[in-house]
Short mmCIF file of C-alpha atoms in Angstrom, two decimals:
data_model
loop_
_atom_site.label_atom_id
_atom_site.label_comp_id
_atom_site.label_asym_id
_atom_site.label_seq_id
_atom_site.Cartn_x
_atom_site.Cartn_y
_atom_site.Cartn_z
CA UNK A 979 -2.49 7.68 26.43
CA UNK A 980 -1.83 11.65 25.38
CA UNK A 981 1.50 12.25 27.19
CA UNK A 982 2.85 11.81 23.60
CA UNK A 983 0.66 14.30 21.97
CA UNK A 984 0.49 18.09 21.56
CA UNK A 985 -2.79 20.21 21.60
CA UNK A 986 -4.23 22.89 19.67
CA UNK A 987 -2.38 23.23 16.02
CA UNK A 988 -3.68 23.36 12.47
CA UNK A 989 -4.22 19.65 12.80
CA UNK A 990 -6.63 17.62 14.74
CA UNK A 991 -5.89 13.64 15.17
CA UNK A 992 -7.53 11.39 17.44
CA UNK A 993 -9.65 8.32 17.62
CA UNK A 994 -12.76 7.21 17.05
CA UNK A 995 -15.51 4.65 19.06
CA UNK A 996 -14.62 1.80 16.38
CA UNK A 997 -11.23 2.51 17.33
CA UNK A 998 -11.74 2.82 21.19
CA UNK A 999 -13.92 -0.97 20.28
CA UNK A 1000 -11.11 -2.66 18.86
CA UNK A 1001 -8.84 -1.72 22.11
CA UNK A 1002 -11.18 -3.62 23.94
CA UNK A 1003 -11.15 -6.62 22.19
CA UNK A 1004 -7.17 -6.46 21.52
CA UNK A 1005 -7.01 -5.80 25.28
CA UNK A 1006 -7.21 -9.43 26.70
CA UNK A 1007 -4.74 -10.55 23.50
CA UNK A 1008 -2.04 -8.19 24.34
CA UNK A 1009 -2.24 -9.88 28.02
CA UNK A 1010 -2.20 -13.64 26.73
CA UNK A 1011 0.51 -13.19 24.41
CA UNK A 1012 2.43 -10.53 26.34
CA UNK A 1013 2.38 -7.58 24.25
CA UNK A 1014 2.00 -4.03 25.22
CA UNK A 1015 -0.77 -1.58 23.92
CA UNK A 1016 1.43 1.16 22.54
CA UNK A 1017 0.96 5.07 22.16
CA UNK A 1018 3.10 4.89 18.92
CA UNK A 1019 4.50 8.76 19.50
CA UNK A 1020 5.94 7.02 22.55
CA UNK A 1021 9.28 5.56 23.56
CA UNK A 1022 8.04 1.77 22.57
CA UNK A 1023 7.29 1.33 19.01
CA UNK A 1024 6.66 -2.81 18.98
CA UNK A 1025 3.25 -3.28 20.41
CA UNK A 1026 -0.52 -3.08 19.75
CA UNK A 1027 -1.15 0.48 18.55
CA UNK A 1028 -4.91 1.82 18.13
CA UNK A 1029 -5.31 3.89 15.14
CA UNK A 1030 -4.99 7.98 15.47
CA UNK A 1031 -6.96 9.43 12.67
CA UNK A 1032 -6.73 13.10 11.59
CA UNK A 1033 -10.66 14.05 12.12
CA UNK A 1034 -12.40 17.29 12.91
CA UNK A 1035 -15.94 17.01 14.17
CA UNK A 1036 -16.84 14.31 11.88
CA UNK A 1037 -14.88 15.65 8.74
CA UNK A 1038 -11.45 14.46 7.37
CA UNK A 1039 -9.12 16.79 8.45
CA UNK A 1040 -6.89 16.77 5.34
CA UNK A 1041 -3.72 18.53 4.31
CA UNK A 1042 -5.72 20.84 2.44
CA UNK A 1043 -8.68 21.55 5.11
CA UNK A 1044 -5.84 22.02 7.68
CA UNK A 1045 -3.36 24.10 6.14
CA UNK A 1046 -4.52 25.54 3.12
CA UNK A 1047 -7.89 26.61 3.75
CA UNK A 1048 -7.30 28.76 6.57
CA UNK A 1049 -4.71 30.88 4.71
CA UNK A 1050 -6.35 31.19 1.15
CA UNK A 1051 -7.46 35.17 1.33
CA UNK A 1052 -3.68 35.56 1.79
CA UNK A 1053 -2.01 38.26 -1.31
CA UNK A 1054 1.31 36.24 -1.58
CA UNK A 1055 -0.86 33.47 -2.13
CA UNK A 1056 -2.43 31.88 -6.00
CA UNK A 1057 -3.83 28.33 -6.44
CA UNK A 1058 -4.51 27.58 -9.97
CA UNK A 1059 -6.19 24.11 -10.04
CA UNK A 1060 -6.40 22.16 -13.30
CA UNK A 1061 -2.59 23.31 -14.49
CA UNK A 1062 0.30 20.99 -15.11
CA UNK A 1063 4.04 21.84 -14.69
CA UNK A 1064 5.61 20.07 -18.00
CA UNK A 1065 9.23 21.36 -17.07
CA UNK A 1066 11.05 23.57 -14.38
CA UNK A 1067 13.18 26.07 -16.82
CA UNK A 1068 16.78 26.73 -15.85
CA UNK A 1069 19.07 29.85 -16.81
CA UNK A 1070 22.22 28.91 -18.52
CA UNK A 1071 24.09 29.05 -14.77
CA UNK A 1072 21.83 26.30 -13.94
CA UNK A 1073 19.88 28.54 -11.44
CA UNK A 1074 15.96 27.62 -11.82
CA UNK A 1075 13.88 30.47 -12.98
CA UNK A 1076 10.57 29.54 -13.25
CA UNK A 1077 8.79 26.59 -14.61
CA UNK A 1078 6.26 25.99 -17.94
CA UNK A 1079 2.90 24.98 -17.35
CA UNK A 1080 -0.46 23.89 -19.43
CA UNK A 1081 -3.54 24.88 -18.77
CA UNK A 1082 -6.72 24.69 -20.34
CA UNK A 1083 -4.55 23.63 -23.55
CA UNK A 1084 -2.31 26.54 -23.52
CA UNK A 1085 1.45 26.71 -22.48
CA UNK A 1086 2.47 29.49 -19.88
CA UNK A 1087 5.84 30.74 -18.18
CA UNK A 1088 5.68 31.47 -14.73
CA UNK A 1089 8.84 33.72 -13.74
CA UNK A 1090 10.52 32.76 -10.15
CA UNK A 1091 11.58 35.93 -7.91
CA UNK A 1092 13.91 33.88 -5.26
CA UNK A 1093 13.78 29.85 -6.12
CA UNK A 1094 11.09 26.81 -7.07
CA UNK A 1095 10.03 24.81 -4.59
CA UNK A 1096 8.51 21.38 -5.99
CA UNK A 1097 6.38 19.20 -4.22
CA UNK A 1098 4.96 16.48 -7.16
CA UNK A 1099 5.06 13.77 -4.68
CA UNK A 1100 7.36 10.18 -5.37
CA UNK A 1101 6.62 9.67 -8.67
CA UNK A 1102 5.53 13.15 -10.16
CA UNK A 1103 8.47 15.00 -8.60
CA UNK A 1104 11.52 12.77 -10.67
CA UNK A 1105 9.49 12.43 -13.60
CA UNK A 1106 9.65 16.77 -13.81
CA UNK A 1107 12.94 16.31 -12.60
CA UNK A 1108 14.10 14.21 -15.73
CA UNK A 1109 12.04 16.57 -18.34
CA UNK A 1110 13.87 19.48 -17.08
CA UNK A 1111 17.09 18.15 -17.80
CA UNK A 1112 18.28 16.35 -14.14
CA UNK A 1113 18.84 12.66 -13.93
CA UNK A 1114 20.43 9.57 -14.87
CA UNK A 1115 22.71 9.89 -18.06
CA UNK A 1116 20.95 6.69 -19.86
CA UNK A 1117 17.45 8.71 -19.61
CA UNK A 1118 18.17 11.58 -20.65
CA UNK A 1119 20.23 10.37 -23.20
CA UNK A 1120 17.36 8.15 -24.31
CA UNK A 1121 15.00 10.67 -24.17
CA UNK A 1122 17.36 13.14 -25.88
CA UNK A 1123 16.44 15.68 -23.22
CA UNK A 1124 19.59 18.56 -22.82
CA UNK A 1125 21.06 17.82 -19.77
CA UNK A 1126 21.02 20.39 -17.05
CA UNK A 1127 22.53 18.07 -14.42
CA UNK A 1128 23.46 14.73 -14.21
CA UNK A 1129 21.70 12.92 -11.10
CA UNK A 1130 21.77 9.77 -11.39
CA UNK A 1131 19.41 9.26 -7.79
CA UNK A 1132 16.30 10.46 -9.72
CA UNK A 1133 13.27 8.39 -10.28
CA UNK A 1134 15.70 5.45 -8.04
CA UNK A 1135 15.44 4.38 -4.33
CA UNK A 1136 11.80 4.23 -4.65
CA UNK A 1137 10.49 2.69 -1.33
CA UNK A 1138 6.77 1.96 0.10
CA UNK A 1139 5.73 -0.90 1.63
CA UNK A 1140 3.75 -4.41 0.51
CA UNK A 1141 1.19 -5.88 2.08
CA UNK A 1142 -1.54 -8.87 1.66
CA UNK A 1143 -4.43 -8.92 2.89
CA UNK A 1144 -6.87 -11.76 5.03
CA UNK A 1145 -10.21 -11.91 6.06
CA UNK A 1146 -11.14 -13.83 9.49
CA UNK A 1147 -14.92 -14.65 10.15
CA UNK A 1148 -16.10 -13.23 13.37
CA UNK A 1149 -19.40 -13.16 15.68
CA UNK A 1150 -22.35 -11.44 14.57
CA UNK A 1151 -22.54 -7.95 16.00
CA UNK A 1152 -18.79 -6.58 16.58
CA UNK A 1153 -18.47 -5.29 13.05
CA UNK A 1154 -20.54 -2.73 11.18
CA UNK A 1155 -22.77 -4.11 8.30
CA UNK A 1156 -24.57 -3.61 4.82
CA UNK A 1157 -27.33 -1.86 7.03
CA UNK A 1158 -25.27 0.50 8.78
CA UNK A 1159 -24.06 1.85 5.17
CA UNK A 1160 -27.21 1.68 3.53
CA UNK A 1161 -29.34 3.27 6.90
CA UNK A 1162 -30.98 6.63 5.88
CA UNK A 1163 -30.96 7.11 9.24
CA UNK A 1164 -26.86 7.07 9.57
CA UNK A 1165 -27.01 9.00 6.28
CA UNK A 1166 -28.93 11.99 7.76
CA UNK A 1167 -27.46 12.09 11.01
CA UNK A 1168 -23.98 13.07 9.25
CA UNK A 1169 -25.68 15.11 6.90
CA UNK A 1170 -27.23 16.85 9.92
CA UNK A 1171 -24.67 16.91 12.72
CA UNK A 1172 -21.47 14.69 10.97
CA UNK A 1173 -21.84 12.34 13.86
CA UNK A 1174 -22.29 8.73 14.55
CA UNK A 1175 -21.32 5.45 11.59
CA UNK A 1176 -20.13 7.90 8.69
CA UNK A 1177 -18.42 10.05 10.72
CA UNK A 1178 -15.86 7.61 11.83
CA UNK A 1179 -13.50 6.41 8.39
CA UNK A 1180 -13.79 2.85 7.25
CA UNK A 1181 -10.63 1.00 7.65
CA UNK A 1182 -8.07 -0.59 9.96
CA UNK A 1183 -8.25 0.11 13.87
CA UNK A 1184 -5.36 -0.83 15.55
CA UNK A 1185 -1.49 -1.99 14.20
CA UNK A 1186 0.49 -4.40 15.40
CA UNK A 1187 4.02 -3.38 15.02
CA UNK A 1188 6.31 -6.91 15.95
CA UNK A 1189 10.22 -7.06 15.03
CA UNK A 1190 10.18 -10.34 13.82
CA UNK A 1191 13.72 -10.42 12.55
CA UNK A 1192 15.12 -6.80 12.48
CA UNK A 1193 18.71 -6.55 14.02
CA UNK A 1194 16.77 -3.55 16.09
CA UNK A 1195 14.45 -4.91 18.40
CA UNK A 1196 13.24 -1.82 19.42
CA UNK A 1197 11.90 -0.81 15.81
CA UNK A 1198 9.42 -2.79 13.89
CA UNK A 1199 9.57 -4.45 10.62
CA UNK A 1200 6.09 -5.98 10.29
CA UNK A 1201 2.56 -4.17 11.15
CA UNK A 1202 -0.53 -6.55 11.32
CA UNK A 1203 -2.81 -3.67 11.18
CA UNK A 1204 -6.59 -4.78 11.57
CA UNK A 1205 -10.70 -3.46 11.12
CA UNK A 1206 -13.69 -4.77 11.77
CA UNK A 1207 -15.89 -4.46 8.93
CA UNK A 1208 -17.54 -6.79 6.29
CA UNK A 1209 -16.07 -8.68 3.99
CA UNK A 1210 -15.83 -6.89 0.55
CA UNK A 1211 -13.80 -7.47 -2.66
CA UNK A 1212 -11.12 -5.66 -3.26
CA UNK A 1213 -10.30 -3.59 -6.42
CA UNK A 1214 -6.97 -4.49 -7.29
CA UNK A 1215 -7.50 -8.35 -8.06
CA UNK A 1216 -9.20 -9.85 -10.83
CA UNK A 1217 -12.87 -11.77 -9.92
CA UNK A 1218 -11.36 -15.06 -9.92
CA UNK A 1219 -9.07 -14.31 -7.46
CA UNK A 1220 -11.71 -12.19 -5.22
CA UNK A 1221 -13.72 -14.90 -5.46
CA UNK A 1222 -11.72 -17.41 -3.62
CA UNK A 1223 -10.36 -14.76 -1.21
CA UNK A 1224 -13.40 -12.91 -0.40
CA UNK A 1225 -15.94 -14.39 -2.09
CA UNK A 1226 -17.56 -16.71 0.54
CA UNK A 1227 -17.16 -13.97 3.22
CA UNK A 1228 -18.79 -10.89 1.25
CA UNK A 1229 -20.73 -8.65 3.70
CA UNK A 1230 -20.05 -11.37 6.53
CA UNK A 1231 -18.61 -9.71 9.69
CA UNK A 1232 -14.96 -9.82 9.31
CA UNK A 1233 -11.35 -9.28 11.01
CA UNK A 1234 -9.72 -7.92 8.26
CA UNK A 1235 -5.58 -7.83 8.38
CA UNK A 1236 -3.22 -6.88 6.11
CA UNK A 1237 0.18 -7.93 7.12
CA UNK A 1238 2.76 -5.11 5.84
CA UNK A 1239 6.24 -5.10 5.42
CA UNK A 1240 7.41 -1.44 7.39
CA UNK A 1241 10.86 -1.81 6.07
CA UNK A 1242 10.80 -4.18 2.98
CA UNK A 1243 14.57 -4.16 1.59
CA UNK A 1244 14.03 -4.31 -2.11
CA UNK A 1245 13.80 -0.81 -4.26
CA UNK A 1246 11.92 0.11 -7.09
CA UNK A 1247 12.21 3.19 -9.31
CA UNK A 1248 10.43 5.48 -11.75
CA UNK A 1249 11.03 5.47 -15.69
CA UNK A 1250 10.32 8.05 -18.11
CA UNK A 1251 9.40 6.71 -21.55
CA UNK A 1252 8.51 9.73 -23.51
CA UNK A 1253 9.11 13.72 -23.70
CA UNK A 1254 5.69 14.05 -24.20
CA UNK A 1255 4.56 16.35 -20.27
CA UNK A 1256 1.32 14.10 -20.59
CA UNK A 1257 2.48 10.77 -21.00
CA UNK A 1258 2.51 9.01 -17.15
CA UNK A 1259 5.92 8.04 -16.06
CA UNK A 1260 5.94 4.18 -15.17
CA UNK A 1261 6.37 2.48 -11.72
CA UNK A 1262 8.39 -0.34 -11.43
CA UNK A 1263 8.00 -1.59 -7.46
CA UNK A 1264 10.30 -5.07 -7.97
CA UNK A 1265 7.99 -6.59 -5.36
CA UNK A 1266 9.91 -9.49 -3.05
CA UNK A 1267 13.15 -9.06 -5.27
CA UNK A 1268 15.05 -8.82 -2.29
CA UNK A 1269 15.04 -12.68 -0.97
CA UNK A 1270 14.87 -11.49 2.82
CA UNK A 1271 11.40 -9.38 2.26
CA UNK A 1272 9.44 -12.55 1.23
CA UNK A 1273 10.79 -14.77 4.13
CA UNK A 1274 10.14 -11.64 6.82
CA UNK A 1275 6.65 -11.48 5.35
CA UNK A 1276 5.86 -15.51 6.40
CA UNK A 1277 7.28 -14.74 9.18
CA UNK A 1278 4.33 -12.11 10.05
CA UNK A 1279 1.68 -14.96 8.76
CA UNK A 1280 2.83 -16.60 11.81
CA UNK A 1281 2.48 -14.38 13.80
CA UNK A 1282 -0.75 -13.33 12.56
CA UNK A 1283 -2.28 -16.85 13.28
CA UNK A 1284 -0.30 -16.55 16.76
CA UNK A 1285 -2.76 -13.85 17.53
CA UNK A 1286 -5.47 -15.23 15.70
CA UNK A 1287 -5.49 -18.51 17.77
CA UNK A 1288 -5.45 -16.94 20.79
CA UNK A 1289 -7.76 -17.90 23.35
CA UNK A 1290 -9.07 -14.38 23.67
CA UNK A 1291 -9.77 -14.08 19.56
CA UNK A 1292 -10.78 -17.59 19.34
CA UNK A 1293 -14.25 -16.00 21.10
CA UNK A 1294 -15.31 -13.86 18.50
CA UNK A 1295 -14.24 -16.40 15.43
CA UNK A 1296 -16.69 -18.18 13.88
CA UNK A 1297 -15.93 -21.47 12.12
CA UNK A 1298 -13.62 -20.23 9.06
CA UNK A 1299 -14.66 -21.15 5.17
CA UNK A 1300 -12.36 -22.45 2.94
CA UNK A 1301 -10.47 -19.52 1.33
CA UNK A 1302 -7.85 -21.38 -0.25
CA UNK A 1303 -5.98 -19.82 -3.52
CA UNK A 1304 -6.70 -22.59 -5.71
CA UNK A 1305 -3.08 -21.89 -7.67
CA UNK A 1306 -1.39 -22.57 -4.25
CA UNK A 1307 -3.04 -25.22 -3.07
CA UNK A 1308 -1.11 -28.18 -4.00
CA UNK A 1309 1.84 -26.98 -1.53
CA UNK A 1310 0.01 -28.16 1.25
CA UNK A 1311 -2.57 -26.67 3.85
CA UNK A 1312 -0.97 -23.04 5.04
CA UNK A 1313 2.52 -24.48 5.21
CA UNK A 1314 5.55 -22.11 4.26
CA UNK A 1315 5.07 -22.78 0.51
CA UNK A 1316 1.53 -22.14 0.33
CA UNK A 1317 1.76 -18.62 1.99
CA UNK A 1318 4.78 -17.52 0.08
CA UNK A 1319 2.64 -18.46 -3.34
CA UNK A 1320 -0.15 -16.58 -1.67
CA UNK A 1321 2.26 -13.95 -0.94
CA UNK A 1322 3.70 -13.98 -4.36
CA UNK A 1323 -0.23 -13.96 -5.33
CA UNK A 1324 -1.84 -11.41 -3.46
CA UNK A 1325 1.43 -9.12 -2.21
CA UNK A 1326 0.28 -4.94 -3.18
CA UNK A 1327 2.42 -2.07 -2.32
CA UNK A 1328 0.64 0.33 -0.74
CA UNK A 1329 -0.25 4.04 -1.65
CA UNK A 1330 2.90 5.06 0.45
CA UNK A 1331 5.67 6.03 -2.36
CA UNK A 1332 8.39 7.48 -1.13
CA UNK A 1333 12.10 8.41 -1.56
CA UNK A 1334 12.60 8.93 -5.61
CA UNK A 1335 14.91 11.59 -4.72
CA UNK A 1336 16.32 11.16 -1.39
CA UNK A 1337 18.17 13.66 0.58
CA UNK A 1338 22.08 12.17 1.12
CA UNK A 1339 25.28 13.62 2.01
CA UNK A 1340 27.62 14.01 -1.08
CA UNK A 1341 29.64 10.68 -0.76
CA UNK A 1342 26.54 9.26 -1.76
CA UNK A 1343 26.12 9.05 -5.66
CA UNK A 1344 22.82 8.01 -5.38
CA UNK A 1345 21.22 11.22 -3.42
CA UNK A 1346 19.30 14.11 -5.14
CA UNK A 1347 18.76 16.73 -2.74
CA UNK A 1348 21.12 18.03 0.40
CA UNK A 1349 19.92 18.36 3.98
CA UNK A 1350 18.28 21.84 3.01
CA UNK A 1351 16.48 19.95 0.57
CA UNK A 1352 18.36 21.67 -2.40
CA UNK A 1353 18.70 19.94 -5.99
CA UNK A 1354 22.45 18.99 -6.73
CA UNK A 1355 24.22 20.09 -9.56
CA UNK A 1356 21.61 23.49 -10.02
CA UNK A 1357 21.12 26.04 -7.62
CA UNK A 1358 17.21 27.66 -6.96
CA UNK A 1359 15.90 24.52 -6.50
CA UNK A 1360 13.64 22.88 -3.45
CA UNK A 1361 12.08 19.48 -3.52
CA UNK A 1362 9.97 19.32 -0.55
CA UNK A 1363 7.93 15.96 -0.75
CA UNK A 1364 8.06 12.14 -0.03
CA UNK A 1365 10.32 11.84 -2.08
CA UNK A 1366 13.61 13.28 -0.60
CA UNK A 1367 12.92 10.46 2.41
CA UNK A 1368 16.27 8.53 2.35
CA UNK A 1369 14.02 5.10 2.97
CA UNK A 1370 10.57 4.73 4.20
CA UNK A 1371 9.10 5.26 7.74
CA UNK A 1372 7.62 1.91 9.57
CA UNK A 1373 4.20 3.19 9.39
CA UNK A 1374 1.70 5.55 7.28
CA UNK A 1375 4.10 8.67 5.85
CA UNK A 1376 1.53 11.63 6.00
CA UNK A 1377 2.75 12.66 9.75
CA UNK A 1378 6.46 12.43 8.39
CA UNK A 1379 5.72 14.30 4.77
CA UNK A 1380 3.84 17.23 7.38
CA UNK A 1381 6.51 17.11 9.44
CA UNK A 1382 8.75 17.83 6.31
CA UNK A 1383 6.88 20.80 5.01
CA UNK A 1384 7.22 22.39 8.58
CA UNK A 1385 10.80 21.96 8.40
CA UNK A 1386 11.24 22.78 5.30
CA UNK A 1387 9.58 26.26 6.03
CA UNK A 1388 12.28 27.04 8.50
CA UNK A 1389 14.63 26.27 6.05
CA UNK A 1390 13.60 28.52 3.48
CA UNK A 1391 13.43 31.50 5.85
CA UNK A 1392 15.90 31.23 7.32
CA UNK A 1393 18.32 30.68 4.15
CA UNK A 1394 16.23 33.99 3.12
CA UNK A 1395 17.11 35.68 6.01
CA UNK A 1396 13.80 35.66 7.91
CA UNK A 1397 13.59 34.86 10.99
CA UNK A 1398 11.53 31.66 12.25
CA UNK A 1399 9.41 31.94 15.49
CA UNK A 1400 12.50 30.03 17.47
CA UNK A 1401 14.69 33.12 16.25
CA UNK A 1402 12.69 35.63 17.74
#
């Protein structure tokens, strides 16, 4: 199951015993329905996948545990936590030369000695872009912001993907409960030794990545990606609608899905509405707008009763309340209509925003940054985020936004003249 993987490196991923659970139960469902159990770094990508989390000895192994930590006593190195960049400052050759930041309710110039790298994330990164001048004409116009550059690409092509979720009622017994989170016991033992039930992170277990109509076959376009847990509301729905979907499950033993769109085909973007550095830019995400995403998400509700009525899963269910959205309900018992209201309903993008300012070759009018990740129309200028992604990956970004920092890093030295380890 490792051929795929490397060892040693700033960054630990692997699974956990939930996840190592699930694969067991998946196991005799992958065989009925002929599906493989997948190593996603692999050659195959459509499959049953078990989760790889990034966990080290019980402990999130984050971004910052992983890469910053271990290098803070460095000299070249300042973190100033609390500051925010209002505006990257430009020379009047368009070269960047340091940015203007806030903190604690002052404004400060930082001075650059070679170029500014920025790394906001999807939305933060085009909303700086814009207030410094570079991005569509009609913003800046609006705005009355002096234009440094004209890139129209900024704050547009923004890409994540949608999702909805649903709750299945399982056995007693294969899920955790409202002890296990409550237990002082569980509580002390990762407090003590960051083992056992908090030391492996709540969520989903194992994807299933399916082409369901993709003219690839070998790359997925939906991910039924599953947990066993309890049923819970969820945050982002008002209580009436919790109440129907979750309600008569709450803190039953659950097989929670969400069924995810990897390569939904509509595109949002990010608007500025004010000159004012605090004021949040808004999101528009233009959910289903493209006719095809809504009919390739039915098509993973079917297959996520497919699995669901296996004969393998139809062990562990448990006789199913009703969980009917009442404003869907007159289109009929789960036919196509009712799950494309419920769709319509229930459909969230997730927390993986991407490609605001997407890397392109010049014939494209639409791209921000080149292959060296450099900001068109100025020159001292890096965006190194999400964000320069042309469209988004088929599964969670974090791997792929790593893998862009590393690269980027190469980049940067070696347009520097330093020489990278391959150099050497």
């Amino acid at each position: 199951m490792y051929e795929y993987h490397g060892k040693g490196g700033p960054l630990t991923v692997d699974t956990t015993d939930d996840v190592r659970k699930m694969e067991e139960i998946i196991r005799p469902v992958a065989a009925e329905l002929g599906l493989d159990i997948i190593d996603p770094n692999g050659p195959n990508s459509i499959g049953f996948a078990p989760v790889h989390n990034t966990i080290r000895r019980g402990v999130r192994a984050s971004a910052s545990e992983s890469f910053l930590k271990p290098v803070l006593s460095r000299p070249n190195l300042r973190i100033l936590t609390g500051a925010r960049v209002d505006k990257i400052l430009f020379n009047q050759d368009k070269i960047a030369t340091g940015l203007q930041y806030t903190f604690k309710g002052k404004t400060h110039i930082v001075d650059a000695r070679k170029e500014v790298i920025l790394s906001a994330g999807a939305v933060m990164t085009p909303k700086l872009l814009i207030h410094s001048g570079i991005g569509p004409r009609k913003q800046l116009e609006k705005l009355g912001i002096p234009v440094v550059a004209l890139t129209e690409g900024v704050g547009q092509n923004l890409d994540t993907h949608v999702q909805f979720p649903s709750y299945w009622k399982i056995k007693p017994g294969l899920s955790f409960t409202a002890k296990d989170v409550l237990s002082p016991h569980n509580i002390v033992n990762y407090i003590k030794k960051q083992t056992g039930f908090y030391s492996m992170p709540p969520g989903p277990h194992m994807h299933t990545y399916l082409n369901v109509g993709g003219s690839n076959p070998r790359r997925p376009d939906v991910d039924l990606y599953m947990g066993l847990q309890i049923g819970v509301e969820i945050p982002f729905y008002t209580p009436e609608i919790n109440s129907q979907f979750a309600g008569p499950l709450l803190n039953e033993p659950v097989l929670f899905f969400m069924v995810m769109l990897c390569r939904p085909k509509t595109r949002g973007y990010i608007a500025i509405t004010s000159k004012n550095p605090f004021d949040l830019p808004v999101v528009h995400y233009n959910v289903y707008e493209h006719p095809d995403d809504i009919k390739l998400h039915l098509k993973g509700v079917k297959e996520l009763i497919r699995i669901m009525d296996s004969e393998a899963l139809r062990k562990i269910r448990m006789p199913q309340p009703d969980l009917t959205l009442k404003a869907c309900a007159h289109l009929g018992n789960k036919t196509d209509g009712y799950w494309e209201c419920y769709a319509r309903h229930m459909a969230l993008p997730n927390e993986h925003f991407c490609c605001t300012a997407k890397m392109a070759p010049p014939t494209d009018p639409m791209g921000v940054v080149s292959p060296r990740l450099s900001v068109r129309g100025v020159s001292g200028l890096r965006v190194v985020d999400a964000s320069v992604m042309p469209e988004v990956v088929s599964t969670n970004p974090m791997g792929t936004v790593y893998v862009i920092a590393e690269k980027a890093s190469d980049i940067i030295k070696q347009d520097w003249g330093y020489l990278t380890k391959e150099q050497v």
